C-alpha positions as CSV (number, residue, x, y, z in Angstrom):
1,M,-184.7,192.6,111.2
2,R,-181.9,190.5,109.7
3,S,-180.5,191.6,106.3
4,P,-181.0,189.3,103.3
5,V,-177.2,188.9,103.1
6,R,-177.0,187.6,106.7
7,V,-179.9,185.3,106.2
8,R,-178.3,183.7,103.1
9,A,-175.0,183.3,105.0
10,L,-176.8,181.5,107.8
11,I,-178.6,179.2,105.4
12,A,-175.3,178.4,103.7
13,A,-173.6,177.6,107.0
14,L,-176.4,175.3,108.1
15,A,-176.2,173.5,104.7
16,V,-172.4,172.9,105.2
17,L,-173.0,171.7,108.8
18,S,-175.7,169.2,107.6
19,G,-173.3,167.8,105.0
20,V,-170.6,167.3,107.6
21,L,-173.0,165.5,109.9
22,L,-174.2,163.2,107.1
23,L,-170.7,162.3,106.2
24,A,-169.8,161.6,109.8
25,A,-172.8,159.4,110.5
26,P,-171.5,156.3,108.6
27,M,-168.1,156.7,110.3
28,A,-169.7,156.9,113.7
29,S,-171.8,153.8,113.0
30,A,-168.8,151.7,111.9
31,K,-167.9,149.1,114.5
32,K,-164.5,149.5,116.1
33,Y,-162.6,146.2,116.7
34,D,-159.3,145.5,118.5
35,F,-156.4,143.9,116.6
36,G,-153.9,141.5,118.2
37,V,-150.9,139.5,117.2
38,G,-149.4,136.2,118.2
39,D,-145.8,135.2,117.5
40,S,-142.9,133.1,118.7
41,S,-140.8,134.4,121.5
42,L,-137.8,133.8,119.3
43,N,-138.8,136.9,117.2
44,P,-138.5,140.5,118.2
45,G,-141.7,142.0,119.5
46,A,-140.9,145.3,117.9
47,E,-141.3,144.0,114.4
48,S,-145.1,143.8,114.9
49,A,-145.3,147.5,115.9
50,A,-146.3,148.7,112.4
51,L,-149.5,146.6,112.7
52,R,-150.7,148.9,115.6
53,A,-151.9,145.9,117.7
54,G,-153.3,146.3,121.1
55,A,-152.7,142.8,122.3
56,S,-150.2,140.0,122.1
57,R,-151.5,136.5,122.3
58,V,-149.3,134.1,124.4
59,V,-150.0,130.4,125.0
60,I,-148.8,129.5,128.5
61,D,-147.7,125.9,129.3
62,P,-148.8,125.2,132.9
63,A,-145.7,123.0,133.3
64,T,-143.3,125.9,132.5
65,K,-142.3,128.7,135.0
66,L,-144.2,131.9,134.3
67,S,-140.9,133.8,134.6
68,S,-139.8,132.3,131.3
69,Y,-142.4,134.3,129.5
70,D,-141.5,137.6,131.1
71,A,-139.2,138.9,128.4
72,H,-141.6,138.0,125.6
73,I,-144.5,139.8,127.3
74,A,-142.3,142.8,128.1
75,A,-141.1,143.2,124.5
76,H,-144.6,143.3,123.2
77,R,-145.9,145.5,126.0
78,A,-143.1,148.0,125.1
79,V,-144.8,148.5,121.7
80,G,-148.3,148.9,123.3
81,Q,-149.5,145.3,123.3
82,L,-151.2,144.0,126.4
83,P,-150.7,140.2,127.1
84,Q,-153.6,138.1,125.9
85,I,-153.2,134.9,127.9
86,V,-154.4,131.4,127.1
87,V,-153.3,128.6,129.5
88,G,-153.0,124.9,128.6
89,G,-154.4,122.9,125.8
90,T,-153.1,122.5,122.3
91,G,-149.4,123.6,122.0
92,T,-148.5,122.7,125.5
93,K,-146.8,119.5,126.8
94,R,-149.7,118.0,128.8
95,H,-152.3,119.2,126.4
96,R,-154.9,116.6,127.5
97,S,-154.9,117.6,131.1
98,T,-156.7,120.6,132.8
99,A,-154.8,120.1,136.0
100,H,-153.2,123.3,137.3
101,V,-154.7,125.3,134.4
102,V,-157.0,127.4,136.5
103,A,-154.3,128.2,139.2
104,V,-151.7,129.1,136.5
105,A,-154.3,131.3,134.7
106,V,-155.0,133.3,137.9
107,A,-151.3,133.6,138.7
108,A,-150.6,134.8,135.1
109,A,-153.3,137.4,135.3
110,K,-152.0,138.8,138.5
111,R,-148.3,138.6,137.4
112,W,-148.8,140.5,134.1
113,K,-151.7,142.8,135.2
114,P,-153.2,144.6,133.3
115,V,-153.9,141.9,130.7
116,Y,-156.1,142.2,127.6
117,S,-157.9,138.8,128.2
118,V,-157.4,135.4,129.7
119,S,-158.6,132.0,128.4
120,V,-158.2,128.5,129.7
121,V,-157.4,125.5,127.4
122,N,-156.3,126.4,123.9
123,E,-158.4,124.5,121.3
124,P,-159.8,122.0,123.8
125,D,-161.5,120.2,120.9
126,T,-158.1,119.3,119.4
127,A,-156.2,118.9,122.6
128,G,-157.8,115.7,123.8
129,V,-159.8,117.4,126.6
130,S,-163.4,116.2,127.0
131,V,-166.4,118.5,126.4
132,C,-167.5,118.5,130.0
133,G,-163.9,118.6,131.3
134,Y,-163.4,121.9,129.4
135,A,-166.7,123.3,130.6
136,K,-165.8,122.5,134.2
137,A,-162.4,124.1,133.9
138,Y,-163.9,127.3,132.4
139,V,-166.6,127.6,135.1
140,S,-164.0,127.0,137.8
141,A,-161.7,129.7,136.3
142,Y,-164.4,132.3,135.6
143,G,-165.1,133.5,139.2
144,K,-161.4,133.4,140.2
145,L,-160.3,135.4,137.1
146,R,-163.1,138.0,137.7
147,A,-161.9,138.3,141.3
148,A,-158.3,138.8,140.0
149,G,-159.6,141.8,138.0
150,V,-159.6,140.3,134.5
151,K,-162.0,142.3,132.3
152,R,-162.3,139.8,129.5
153,I,-162.6,136.0,130.1
154,L,-162.9,134.3,126.7
155,F,-164.8,131.1,126.2
156,G,-164.1,128.6,123.5
157,E,-160.8,129.0,121.7
158,F,-162.1,126.3,119.4
159,A,-160.6,125.2,116.1
160,P,-162.9,126.4,113.2
161,Q,-163.9,122.9,112.1
162,N,-165.4,122.1,115.6
163,A,-166.5,125.5,116.9
164,Q,-170.3,125.2,116.4
165,R,-170.4,121.5,117.6
166,W,-168.4,122.2,120.7
167,L,-170.2,125.4,121.5
168,R,-173.5,123.5,121.5
169,A,-172.2,120.5,123.4
170,T,-170.6,122.5,126.2
171,L,-173.7,124.6,126.7
172,T,-176.2,121.6,126.7
173,R,-174.5,118.3,127.6
174,C,-172.9,118.8,131.0
175,G,-175.9,119.0,133.3
176,S,-175.4,121.6,136.1
177,T,-172.1,122.7,134.7
178,S,-173.8,123.6,131.4
179,R,-176.5,125.5,133.4
180,Q,-173.8,127.5,135.2
181,L,-171.8,128.0,132.0
182,R,-174.8,129.6,130.2
183,T,-174.6,132.5,132.6
184,K,-170.9,133.0,132.0
185,V,-170.5,133.0,128.2
186,G,-170.3,136.7,127.3
187,N,-167.2,136.4,125.1
188,V,-167.0,133.7,122.5
189,A,-163.6,132.9,120.9
190,W,-162.6,130.7,118.1
191,H,-159.8,130.3,115.5
192,A,-160.3,131.4,111.9
193,Y,-158.3,129.6,109.2
194,G,-159.7,128.7,105.8
195,T,-163.3,129.8,105.9
196,G,-163.5,130.0,109.7
197,V,-163.8,133.8,109.8
198,D,-167.3,133.4,108.4
199,L,-168.5,131.6,111.5
200,A,-169.2,134.9,113.2
201,R,-172.9,135.0,112.5
202,P,-173.6,131.3,113.1
203,L,-171.8,131.3,116.4
204,S,-173.5,134.5,117.6
205,S,-176.9,133.1,116.6
206,L,-176.2,129.8,118.4
207,T,-175.0,131.5,121.5
208,R,-178.1,133.7,121.7
209,Q,-180.3,130.7,121.2
210,L,-178.7,128.7,124.0
211,T,-177.9,131.5,126.5
212,H,-180.4,134.2,125.7
213,R,-177.7,136.8,125.5
214,T,-175.7,138.3,122.6
215,P,-172.0,137.5,122.9
216,K,-169.0,139.6,122.0
217,L,-167.0,137.7,119.4
218,F,-163.2,137.2,119.4
219,V,-161.2,135.5,116.6
220,T,-158.1,134.8,118.7
221,E,-156.1,133.2,115.8
222,A,-156.5,134.1,112.2
223,G,-154.4,133.7,109.0
224,Y,-154.1,132.5,105.5
225,V,-152.3,129.2,106.0
226,L,-149.5,128.6,103.6
227,R,-148.2,125.4,105.2
228,H,-149.5,123.0,107.8
229,R,-149.0,119.5,109.1
230,K,-150.4,117.8,105.9
231,G,-148.1,119.9,103.7
232,S,-150.7,121.8,101.8
233,A,-152.4,125.2,102.1
234,L,-155.7,125.5,104.1
235,A,-156.7,128.2,101.6
236,A,-160.2,129.5,101.6
237,A,-161.7,129.7,98.1
238,V,-160.8,133.4,97.7
239,P,-159.0,134.6,94.6
240,G,-156.0,136.7,95.5
241,G,-154.5,134.5,98.2
242,A,-153.5,136.0,101.6
243,V,-154.2,139.6,100.5
244,A,-157.8,138.9,99.6
245,W,-158.3,136.6,102.6
246,W,-157.2,139.4,105.0
247,R,-159.2,142.0,103.3
248,H,-162.3,139.9,103.8
249,A,-161.3,139.0,107.4
250,L,-161.0,142.7,108.3
251,K,-164.4,143.4,106.8
252,V,-165.9,140.7,108.9
253,A,-164.1,142.1,112.0
254,S,-165.5,145.5,111.3
255,A,-169.0,144.2,111.1
256,H,-169.1,141.5,113.7
257,L,-166.0,141.1,115.9
258,A,-164.7,142.6,119.1
259,E,-161.2,141.5,118.2
260,I,-159.2,139.6,115.6
261,V,-155.6,138.2,116.2
262,A,-153.1,137.6,113.4
263,W,-151.2,134.3,114.0
264,D,-148.3,134.5,113.5
265,I,-145.9,137.3,112.5
266,R,-142.7,135.8,111.2
267,S,-142.3,132.4,109.6
268,R,-140.1,129.8,111.4
269,P,-137.8,127.7,109.2
270,N,-138.9,124.0,109.0
271,A,-142.0,124.7,111.1
272,V,-145.0,122.5,110.4
273,W,-147.3,125.6,110.4
274,D,-147.0,128.8,108.5
275,S,-149.7,131.5,108.4
276,S,-147.2,134.3,109.0
277,L,-147.2,137.9,107.7
278,M,-143.4,137.9,107.3
279,D,-141.0,135.4,105.7
280,A,-138.2,133.8,107.8
281,N,-135.9,136.7,107.0
282,G,-138.3,139.3,108.5
283,T,-139.4,140.6,105.1
284,P,-143.1,141.6,105.2
285,R,-145.4,139.6,102.9
286,P,-148.1,141.6,100.9
287,A,-150.8,140.9,103.5
288,F,-148.8,142.7,106.2
289,A,-149.5,146.0,104.4
290,V,-153.2,145.3,104.2
291,I,-153.4,145.0,108.0
292,A,-151.0,147.9,108.7
293,N,-153.0,150.2,106.4
294,R,-156.4,149.2,107.7
């Protein structure tokens, strides 16, 4: 027979263990998301190390030799960031054309293997590519990238203002291409400026409705825009500026996203776009610490 003292000790130990398990349960249920960065090759890759990113987004121009991107990719890989490749589209010279995009995407995936992900056509909705032209390029790329060993092939890369409209159009308007596409959209990507980060639920719901599968969601460009082509801030109606914007974005990421990518890291003097986390001198802005301390 156990002594009363030993019984009381056992009950106390079980109570402590139950408390530990209750505290651990919310932590275990919290969704883990990946964090990525995107920045100009003019800036040192090492200055993003404090953000603890696992991926570095690089927009590849099909008209440019892949070797010209080697140093940039190597600098970010040295601080633990796998290349996250998007080929063609907005930000490239022949942004309206999908010619050579698939071949270059496959070559890039093989050259820099392992990669975090590969996409074809950056912001097709703003690049001048047709809805069905983009759908065909993605379907063509999908099997070839899978054969090349790419684990994540991202669909979309849409600008926030067009994301829902283009998602629906590509999945419904292109006949047999749309039918093929609906079996290949497991990872949906878009860009989140302004209120764009709050598209997570609508895009997930729309994808489930049209494909009968729940997608993983990737925000492959995100930031509080201080300056853009029209000269004014694309600021969401969030008190507190960039700090509050990023706190909200990280909450959305924790609840809904597989990944969120900060675009970009250091401000470029006289650039028409600035959503950066550092000023042009390399001094971190307040939002940098919000992300680094997440």
